[in-house]
């Protein structure tokens, strides 16, 4: 449901035939803050698209027998976002309008996909091994981007221009007296109020918005005093260290200084609490070096911050030294993907019965290869799912 992607068909000549039979590709442009009328229209379009996709899949299966068939129904993703706050169990959320057509919208989309998958399974026959996978689920979760940025700035990790930095004791240090030459965009940021700038940027092309975002970070930061900064995000917080030798004006030395900075930031994140509940505001933090190995990453964030999801917008959090405040953002989500999905399998070569426990997504590819009689390559990190595949 993101940016428009060109249709890819192999063999290439089949694209024309598909368009003649089924019409052009139906694009769904996702809006994170829809009104009920727009949500209803979008969900109806999703039903239309998955029905068209199901007819195409069935026709292909009627014409030819395949060794491997994969079908991706992504309609549950956008549909779940559209219908999330209208579902019957949305207790404590920002639900304010009762819309019957959207109340069971998520259930309706899953039922429609079940019907299309059922038709495909009948065409594949009794000797087919079937696996159904949902990579992730859905949960109550609201944007936290401004909170992550405020954390870095108010606790002295990210120092803005004309702002006094702090030393390790929290005491302010003298700011630079050097004169700074500002470009027109930087001057506009200083003169135009935030609310007006936000209203203007909403009407600009996405490429221009991203350019303004990156230039704002580059030109508005005092890099000689900044040790870490937040990368713009929606739900998970991304922290990048201003590392010497990696960043253009890095000041944090690799090794012990880098490790100590991350440890200090993790400790500060652990002190954040929700003032309304008194509970921790952070679920967990994770370092890229621990997740992926090696040294500090070249492109990825150095620290991933998973905020505690909840049924309301987190407009403020407390730290022993300060309070972080977050205004309602322009793109306002009330739901976000959670990392757990579901997996089910059946067929003549599937021996497992009952609950398999947790299954890693990386284990899918070697398991499929095993069913196809192909030995998984040595560089695959996943393993064949235990107690599932009978074929050796």
GROMACS .gro file of C-alpha atoms in nm:
model
  392
    1UNK     CA    1   0.000   0.000   0.000
    2UNK     CA    2   0.301   0.225  -0.036
    3UNK     CA    3   0.455   0.381  -0.344
    4UNK     CA    4   0.334   0.270  -0.685
    5UNK     CA    5   0.542  -0.018  -0.828
    6UNK     CA    6   0.544  -0.125  -1.193
    7UNK     CA    7   0.380  -0.456  -1.276
    8UNK     CA    8   0.635  -0.729  -1.348
    9UNK     CA    9   0.531  -1.038  -1.546
   10UNK     CA   10   0.730  -1.334  -1.677
   11UNK     CA   11   0.700  -1.415  -1.965
   12UNK     CA   12   0.671  -1.047  -2.057
   13UNK     CA   13   0.407  -1.106  -2.321
   14UNK     CA   14   0.161  -1.229  -2.059
   15UNK     CA   15   0.117  -0.880  -1.913
   16UNK     CA   16  -0.099  -0.763  -2.203
   17UNK     CA   17  -0.324  -1.068  -2.174
   18UNK     CA   18  -0.363  -1.023  -1.798
   19UNK     CA   19  -0.461  -0.657  -1.839
   20UNK     CA   20  -0.717  -0.753  -2.105
   21UNK     CA   21  -0.880  -1.007  -1.876
   22UNK     CA   22  -0.855  -0.832  -1.541
   23UNK     CA   23  -0.798  -0.465  -1.614
   24UNK     CA   24  -0.519  -0.240  -1.481
   25UNK     CA   25  -0.351  -0.290  -1.147
   26UNK     CA   26  -0.566  -0.147  -0.867
   27UNK     CA   27  -0.349   0.079  -0.652
   28UNK     CA   28  -0.441   0.149  -0.289
   29UNK     CA   29  -0.279   0.470  -0.163
   30UNK     CA   30  -0.274   0.441   0.212
   31UNK     CA   31  -0.385   0.735   0.425
   32UNK     CA   32  -0.285   0.704   0.793
   33UNK     CA   33  -0.558   0.939   0.917
   34UNK     CA   34  -0.871   0.865   0.712
   35UNK     CA   35  -1.223   0.981   0.786
   36UNK     CA   36  -1.490   0.705   0.797
   37UNK     CA   37  -1.605   0.773   0.440
   38UNK     CA   38  -1.253   0.740   0.302
   39UNK     CA   39  -1.190   0.427   0.511
   40UNK     CA   40  -1.509   0.261   0.380
   41UNK     CA   41  -1.416   0.342   0.019
   42UNK     CA   42  -1.063   0.212   0.067
   43UNK     CA   43  -1.177  -0.115   0.229
   44UNK     CA   44  -1.419  -0.174  -0.059
   45UNK     CA   45  -1.133  -0.120  -0.303
   46UNK     CA   46  -0.925  -0.370  -0.108
   47UNK     CA   47  -1.202  -0.631  -0.144
   48UNK     CA   48  -1.217  -0.559  -0.516
   49UNK     CA   49  -0.841  -0.598  -0.551
   50UNK     CA   50  -0.810  -0.925  -0.361
   51UNK     CA   51  -1.105  -1.074  -0.554
   52UNK     CA   52  -0.931  -0.981  -0.882
   53UNK     CA   53  -0.605  -1.129  -0.750
   54UNK     CA   54  -0.786  -1.450  -0.656
   55UNK     CA   55  -0.940  -1.485  -1.003
   56UNK     CA   56  -0.599  -1.438  -1.163
   57UNK     CA   57  -0.444  -1.701  -0.933
   58UNK     CA   58  -0.722  -1.951  -1.008
   59UNK     CA   59  -0.687  -1.902  -1.383
   60UNK     CA   60  -0.312  -1.961  -1.370
   61UNK     CA   61  -0.363  -2.280  -1.168
   62UNK     CA   62  -0.624  -2.405  -1.416
   63UNK     CA   63  -0.386  -2.359  -1.710
   64UNK     CA   64  -0.068  -2.517  -1.574
   65UNK     CA   65   0.069  -2.731  -1.293
   66UNK     CA   66   0.351  -2.574  -1.091
   67UNK     CA   67   0.612  -2.713  -0.852
   68UNK     CA   68   0.588  -2.402  -0.635
   69UNK     CA   69   0.308  -2.146  -0.606
   70UNK     CA   70   0.331  -1.834  -0.387
   71UNK     CA   71   0.048  -1.584  -0.347
   72UNK     CA   72   0.077  -1.263  -0.144
   73UNK     CA   73  -0.243  -1.104  -0.012
   74UNK     CA   74  -0.132  -0.773   0.136
   75UNK     CA   75  -0.486  -0.634   0.173
   76UNK     CA   76  -0.499  -0.728   0.541
   77UNK     CA   77  -0.221  -0.477   0.616
   78UNK     CA   78  -0.384  -0.156   0.493
   79UNK     CA   79  -0.729  -0.287   0.583
   80UNK     CA   80  -0.629  -0.352   0.945
   81UNK     CA   81  -0.499   0.004   0.977
   82UNK     CA   82  -0.819   0.147   0.827
   83UNK     CA   83  -1.052  -0.058   1.050
   84UNK     CA   84  -0.846  -0.077   1.367
   85UNK     CA   85  -1.018   0.189   1.577
   86UNK     CA   86  -1.366   0.076   1.465
   87UNK     CA   87  -1.332  -0.288   1.572
   88UNK     CA   88  -1.566  -0.404   1.855
   89UNK     CA   89  -1.283  -0.466   2.103
   90UNK     CA   90  -1.120  -0.124   2.058
   91UNK     CA   91  -1.161  -0.047   2.426
   92UNK     CA   92  -0.971   0.257   2.546
   93UNK     CA   93  -0.869   0.369   2.198
   94UNK     CA   94  -0.954   0.698   2.028
   95UNK     CA   95  -1.263   0.539   1.873
   96UNK     CA   96  -1.534   0.804   1.861
   97UNK     CA   97  -1.762   0.705   1.569
   98UNK     CA   98  -1.963   0.385   1.535
   99UNK     CA   99  -1.930   0.268   1.173
  100UNK     CA  100  -2.099  -0.074   1.127
  101UNK     CA  101  -1.935  -0.142   0.789
  102UNK     CA  102  -1.590  -0.102   0.948
  103UNK     CA  103  -1.660  -0.275   1.279
  104UNK     CA  104  -1.597  -0.620   1.129
  105UNK     CA  105  -1.383  -0.488   0.843
  106UNK     CA  106  -1.069  -0.680   0.944
  107UNK     CA  107  -1.264  -1.004   0.985
  108UNK     CA  108  -1.430  -0.950   0.646
  109UNK     CA  109  -1.097  -0.912   0.469
  110UNK     CA  110  -0.957  -1.230   0.625
  111UNK     CA  111  -1.274  -1.420   0.531
  112UNK     CA  112  -1.249  -1.297   0.171
  113UNK     CA  113  -0.885  -1.409   0.150
  114UNK     CA  114  -0.980  -1.746   0.300
  115UNK     CA  115  -1.232  -1.794   0.017
  116UNK     CA  116  -0.975  -1.715  -0.253
  117UNK     CA  117  -0.715  -1.941  -0.092
  118UNK     CA  118  -0.972  -2.219  -0.065
  119UNK     CA  119  -1.041  -2.201  -0.440
  120UNK     CA  120  -0.667  -2.216  -0.512
  121UNK     CA  121  -0.615  -2.514  -0.281
  122UNK     CA  122  -0.890  -2.708  -0.457
  123UNK     CA  123  -0.719  -2.650  -0.791
  124UNK     CA  124  -0.379  -2.759  -0.653
  125UNK     CA  125  -0.520  -3.094  -0.539
  126UNK     CA  126  -0.477  -3.323  -0.241
  127UNK     CA  127  -0.106  -3.384  -0.302
  128UNK     CA  128  -0.007  -3.021  -0.244
  129UNK     CA  129   0.173  -2.909   0.070
  130UNK     CA  130   0.020  -2.584   0.190
  131UNK     CA  131   0.178  -2.323   0.417
  132UNK     CA  132  -0.001  -2.010   0.533
  133UNK     CA  133   0.213  -1.733   0.679
  134UNK     CA  134   0.144  -1.395   0.832
  135UNK     CA  135   0.476  -1.219   0.884
  136UNK     CA  136   0.341  -0.989   1.155
  137UNK     CA  137   0.030  -0.892   1.347
  138UNK     CA  138  -0.128  -0.565   1.455
  139UNK     CA  139  -0.145  -0.376   1.784
  140UNK     CA  140  -0.240  -0.042   1.937
  141UNK     CA  141   0.051   0.193   1.882
  142UNK     CA  142   0.093   0.564   1.821
  143UNK     CA  143   0.378   0.778   1.679
  144UNK     CA  144   0.677   0.847   1.906
  145UNK     CA  145   0.912   1.027   1.666
  146UNK     CA  146   0.905   1.361   1.850
  147UNK     CA  147   0.961   1.190   2.187
  148UNK     CA  148   1.276   1.019   2.058
  149UNK     CA  149   1.405   1.348   1.918
  150UNK     CA  150   1.322   1.532   2.242
  151UNK     CA  151   1.502   1.264   2.443
  152UNK     CA  152   1.824   1.324   2.250
  153UNK     CA  153   1.796   1.702   2.261
  154UNK     CA  154   1.677   1.761   2.619
  155UNK     CA  155   1.925   1.518   2.772
  156UNK     CA  156   2.215   1.679   2.589
  157UNK     CA  157   2.302   1.413   2.334
  158UNK     CA  158   2.185   1.616   2.033
  159UNK     CA  159   2.279   1.984   2.062
  160UNK     CA  160   2.107   2.233   1.834
  161UNK     CA  161   2.268   2.548   1.702
  162UNK     CA  162   2.256   2.841   1.945
  163UNK     CA  163   2.179   2.591   2.223
  164UNK     CA  164   2.402   2.536   2.523
  165UNK     CA  165   2.538   2.182   2.551
  166UNK     CA  166   2.587   1.990   2.877
  167UNK     CA  167   2.880   1.795   3.011
  168UNK     CA  168   2.853   1.451   3.171
  169UNK     CA  169   2.744   1.607   3.502
  170UNK     CA  170   2.450   1.779   3.337
  171UNK     CA  171   2.598   2.126   3.384
  172UNK     CA  172   2.574   2.361   3.084
  173UNK     CA  173   2.891   2.446   2.895
  174UNK     CA  174   2.969   2.763   2.705
  175UNK     CA  175   2.831   2.773   2.353
  176UNK     CA  176   3.047   2.865   2.059
  177UNK     CA  177   3.079   3.234   1.981
  178UNK     CA  178   3.165   3.174   1.616
  179UNK     CA  179   2.938   3.339   1.365
  180UNK     CA  180   2.733   3.099   1.156
  181UNK     CA  181   2.628   3.173   0.802
  182UNK     CA  182   2.274   3.048   0.750
  183UNK     CA  183   2.115   2.956   0.417
  184UNK     CA  184   1.760   3.076   0.323
  185UNK     CA  185   1.596   2.754   0.443
  186UNK     CA  186   1.767   2.773   0.783
  187UNK     CA  187   1.666   3.139   0.818
  188UNK     CA  188   1.306   3.048   0.731
  189UNK     CA  189   1.307   2.785   1.006
  190UNK     CA  190   1.413   3.049   1.259
  191UNK     CA  191   1.145   3.299   1.153
  192UNK     CA  192   0.840   3.085   1.061
  193UNK     CA  193   0.653   2.918   1.352
  194UNK     CA  194   0.657   2.535   1.367
  195UNK     CA  195   0.280   2.505   1.318
  196UNK     CA  196   0.290   2.713   0.998
  197UNK     CA  197   0.594   2.526   0.865
  198UNK     CA  198   0.416   2.196   0.923
  199UNK     CA  199   0.104   2.316   0.743
  200UNK     CA  200   0.312   2.430   0.445
  201UNK     CA  201   0.520   2.111   0.424
  202UNK     CA  202   0.207   1.893   0.404
  203UNK     CA  203   0.140   2.031   0.056
  204UNK     CA  204   0.493   1.979  -0.074
  205UNK     CA  205   0.604   1.672  -0.276
  206UNK     CA  206   0.745   1.389  -0.065
  207UNK     CA  207   1.092   1.433  -0.216
  208UNK     CA  208   1.092   1.799  -0.109
  209UNK     CA  209   0.969   1.707   0.241
  210UNK     CA  210   1.252   1.455   0.280
  211UNK     CA  211   1.504   1.712   0.157
  212UNK     CA  212   1.381   1.966   0.411
  213UNK     CA  213   1.393   1.705   0.685
  214UNK     CA  214   1.753   1.608   0.611
  215UNK     CA  215   1.867   1.969   0.567
  216UNK     CA  216   1.701   2.063   0.895
  217UNK     CA  217   1.900   1.797   1.079
  218UNK     CA  218   2.225   1.887   0.901
  219UNK     CA  219   2.204   2.265   0.929
  220UNK     CA  220   2.027   2.288   1.264
  221UNK     CA  221   2.274   2.072   1.457
  222UNK     CA  222   2.586   2.181   1.641
  223UNK     CA  223   2.790   1.877   1.543
  224UNK     CA  224   3.094   1.969   1.748
  225UNK     CA  225   2.889   1.908   2.065
  226UNK     CA  226   2.647   1.634   1.945
  227UNK     CA  227   2.720   1.275   2.048
  228UNK     CA  228   2.401   1.110   1.918
  229UNK     CA  229   2.083   1.203   1.732
  230UNK     CA  230   1.748   1.050   1.640
  231UNK     CA  231   1.664   0.937   1.288
  232UNK     CA  232   1.307   1.028   1.193
  233UNK     CA  233   1.070   0.734   1.237
  234UNK     CA  234   0.708   0.655   1.327
  235UNK     CA  235   0.706   0.395   1.604
  236UNK     CA  236   1.045   0.232   1.676
  237UNK     CA  237   1.310   0.484   1.779
  238UNK     CA  238   1.634   0.490   1.579
  239UNK     CA  239   1.948   0.641   1.735
  240UNK     CA  240   2.264   0.718   1.539
  241UNK     CA  241   2.592   0.794   1.717
  242UNK     CA  242   2.798   1.086   1.584
  243UNK     CA  243   3.091   0.849   1.541
  244UNK     CA  244   3.438   0.969   1.450
  245UNK     CA  245   3.552   0.835   1.115
  246UNK     CA  246   3.199   0.745   1.006
  247UNK     CA  247   2.996   1.064   1.036
  248UNK     CA  248   3.115   1.378   0.849
  249UNK     CA  249   3.178   1.563   1.176
  250UNK     CA  250   3.195   1.272   1.420
  251UNK     CA  251   3.329   1.333   1.770
  252UNK     CA  252   3.265   1.001   1.952
  253UNK     CA  253   3.567   0.771   1.935
  254UNK     CA  254   3.512   0.405   1.840
  255UNK     CA  255   3.568   0.146   2.109
  256UNK     CA  256   3.520   0.220   2.478
  257UNK     CA  257   3.380   0.571   2.426
  258UNK     CA  258   3.122   0.440   2.177
  259UNK     CA  259   3.018   0.156   2.412
  260UNK     CA  260   2.995   0.388   2.713
  261UNK     CA  261   2.773   0.632   2.523
  262UNK     CA  262   2.531   0.357   2.421
  263UNK     CA  263   2.521   0.224   2.777
  264UNK     CA  264   2.444   0.573   2.911
  265UNK     CA  265   2.164   0.622   2.658
  266UNK     CA  266   2.016   0.280   2.738
  267UNK     CA  267   2.017   0.371   3.107
  268UNK     CA  268   1.843   0.702   3.035
  269UNK     CA  269   1.579   0.532   2.818
  270UNK     CA  270   1.513   0.283   3.101
  271UNK     CA  271   1.429   0.577   3.332
  272UNK     CA  272   1.145   0.705   3.110
  273UNK     CA  273   0.795   0.652   3.255
  274UNK     CA  274   0.440   0.717   3.146
  275UNK     CA  275   0.314   0.984   3.392
  276UNK     CA  276  -0.046   0.857   3.368
  277UNK     CA  277   0.034   0.496   3.458
  278UNK     CA  278   0.373   0.521   3.626
  279UNK     CA  279   0.489   0.228   3.412
  280UNK     CA  280   0.809   0.223   3.201
  281UNK     CA  281   0.766   0.389   2.863
  282UNK     CA  282   1.031   0.172   2.693
  283UNK     CA  283   0.982  -0.199   2.628
  284UNK     CA  284   1.342  -0.272   2.522
  285UNK     CA  285   1.651  -0.134   2.352
  286UNK     CA  286   1.888  -0.323   2.123
  287UNK     CA  287   2.227  -0.242   1.974
  288UNK     CA  288   2.303  -0.308   1.609
  289UNK     CA  289   2.639  -0.465   1.701
  290UNK     CA  290   2.456  -0.723   1.916
  291UNK     CA  291   2.184  -0.792   1.660
  292UNK     CA  292   2.401  -0.821   1.349
  293UNK     CA  293   2.757  -0.866   1.476
  294UNK     CA  294   3.069  -0.685   1.367
  295UNK     CA  295   3.157  -0.328   1.456
  296UNK     CA  296   2.944  -0.012   1.445
  297UNK     CA  297   2.713  -0.028   1.140
  298UNK     CA  298   2.779   0.186   0.837
  299UNK     CA  299   2.415   0.248   0.745
  300UNK     CA  300   2.188   0.113   1.019
  301UNK     CA  301   2.107   0.291   1.347
  302UNK     CA  302   2.339   0.214   1.637
  303UNK     CA  303   2.051   0.175   1.882
  304UNK     CA  304   1.693   0.055   1.829
  305UNK     CA  305   1.438   0.174   2.086
  306UNK     CA  306   1.108  -0.011   2.117
  307UNK     CA  307   0.853   0.204   2.297
  308UNK     CA  308   0.580   0.037   2.502
  309UNK     CA  309   0.266   0.019   2.281
  310UNK     CA  310  -0.064   0.131   2.429
  311UNK     CA  311  -0.426   0.226   2.350
  312UNK     CA  312  -0.366   0.604   2.359
  313UNK     CA  313  -0.136   0.868   2.217
  314UNK     CA  314   0.164   0.921   2.444
  315UNK     CA  315   0.185   1.300   2.455
  316UNK     CA  316   0.446   1.316   2.733
  317UNK     CA  317   0.689   1.098   2.929
  318UNK     CA  318   0.892   1.168   3.241
  319UNK     CA  319   1.264   1.141   3.305
  320UNK     CA  320   1.418   1.226   3.646
  321UNK     CA  321   1.589   1.526   3.482
  322UNK     CA  322   1.314   1.649   3.249
  323UNK     CA  323   0.974   1.591   3.086
  324UNK     CA  324   0.946   1.509   2.717
  325UNK     CA  325   0.641   1.651   2.539
  326UNK     CA  326   0.505   1.541   2.202
  327UNK     CA  327   0.242   1.731   2.000
  328UNK     CA  328   0.006   1.533   1.777
  329UNK     CA  329   0.191   1.474   1.446
  330UNK     CA  330   0.058   1.532   1.096
  331UNK     CA  331   0.064   1.163   1.005
  332UNK     CA  332  -0.126   1.013   1.296
  333UNK     CA  333  -0.137   0.632   1.315
  334UNK     CA  334  -0.340   0.455   1.582
  335UNK     CA  335  -0.201   0.109   1.501
  336UNK     CA  336   0.127  -0.049   1.403
  337UNK     CA  337   0.263  -0.389   1.310
  338UNK     CA  338   0.383  -0.613   1.592
  339UNK     CA  339   0.665  -0.858   1.536
  340UNK     CA  340   0.462  -1.177   1.593
  341UNK     CA  341   0.248  -1.331   1.319
  342UNK     CA  342   0.108  -1.681   1.265
  343UNK     CA  343   0.206  -1.991   1.068
  344UNK     CA  344   0.015  -2.304   0.968
  345UNK     CA  345   0.096  -2.599   0.741
  346UNK     CA  346  -0.082  -2.909   0.607
  347UNK     CA  347  -0.024  -3.168   0.336
  348UNK     CA  348   0.105  -3.519   0.263
  349UNK     CA  349   0.465  -3.430   0.356
  350UNK     CA  350   0.371  -3.235   0.670
  351UNK     CA  351   0.407  -3.459   0.974
  352UNK     CA  352   0.374  -3.203   1.252
  353UNK     CA  353   0.046  -3.182   1.440
  354UNK     CA  354  -0.058  -2.928   1.700
  355UNK     CA  355   0.140  -2.632   1.828
  356UNK     CA  356   0.496  -2.603   1.696
  357UNK     CA  357   0.584  -2.318   1.930
  358UNK     CA  358   0.768  -2.015   1.797
  359UNK     CA  359   0.887  -2.042   1.436
  360UNK     CA  360   1.153  -1.809   1.295
  361UNK     CA  361   1.077  -1.645   0.961
  362UNK     CA  362   1.431  -1.731   0.844
  363UNK     CA  363   1.339  -2.100   0.876
  364UNK     CA  364   1.080  -2.075   0.599
  365UNK     CA  365   1.313  -2.083   0.296
  366UNK     CA  366   1.516  -2.394   0.394
  367UNK     CA  367   1.192  -2.572   0.488
  368UNK     CA  368   1.041  -2.499   0.145
  369UNK     CA  369   1.359  -2.616  -0.026
  370UNK     CA  370   1.345  -2.940   0.172
  371UNK     CA  371   0.990  -3.000   0.048
  372UNK     CA  372   1.106  -2.935  -0.309
  373UNK     CA  373   1.388  -3.188  -0.271
  374UNK     CA  374   1.657  -2.919  -0.288
  375UNK     CA  375   1.940  -2.901  -0.035
  376UNK     CA  376   1.951  -2.560   0.141
  377UNK     CA  377   2.270  -2.366   0.068
  378UNK     CA  378   2.536  -2.343   0.338
  379UNK     CA  379   2.504  -1.964   0.372
  380UNK     CA  380   2.136  -1.981   0.475
  381UNK     CA  381   2.099  -1.875   0.837
  382UNK     CA  382   1.764  -2.047   0.885
  383UNK     CA  383   1.706  -2.414   0.964
  384UNK     CA  384   1.447  -2.669   0.857
  385UNK     CA  385   1.156  -2.644   1.098
  386UNK     CA  386   1.180  -2.936   1.338
  387UNK     CA  387   0.896  -3.190   1.362
  388UNK     CA  388   0.727  -3.045   1.054
  389UNK     CA  389   0.864  -3.190   0.732
  390UNK     CA  390   0.842  -3.566   0.680
  391UNK     CA  391   1.032  -3.579   0.349
  392UNK     CA  392   1.409  -3.635   0.383
   0.00000   0.00000   0.00000
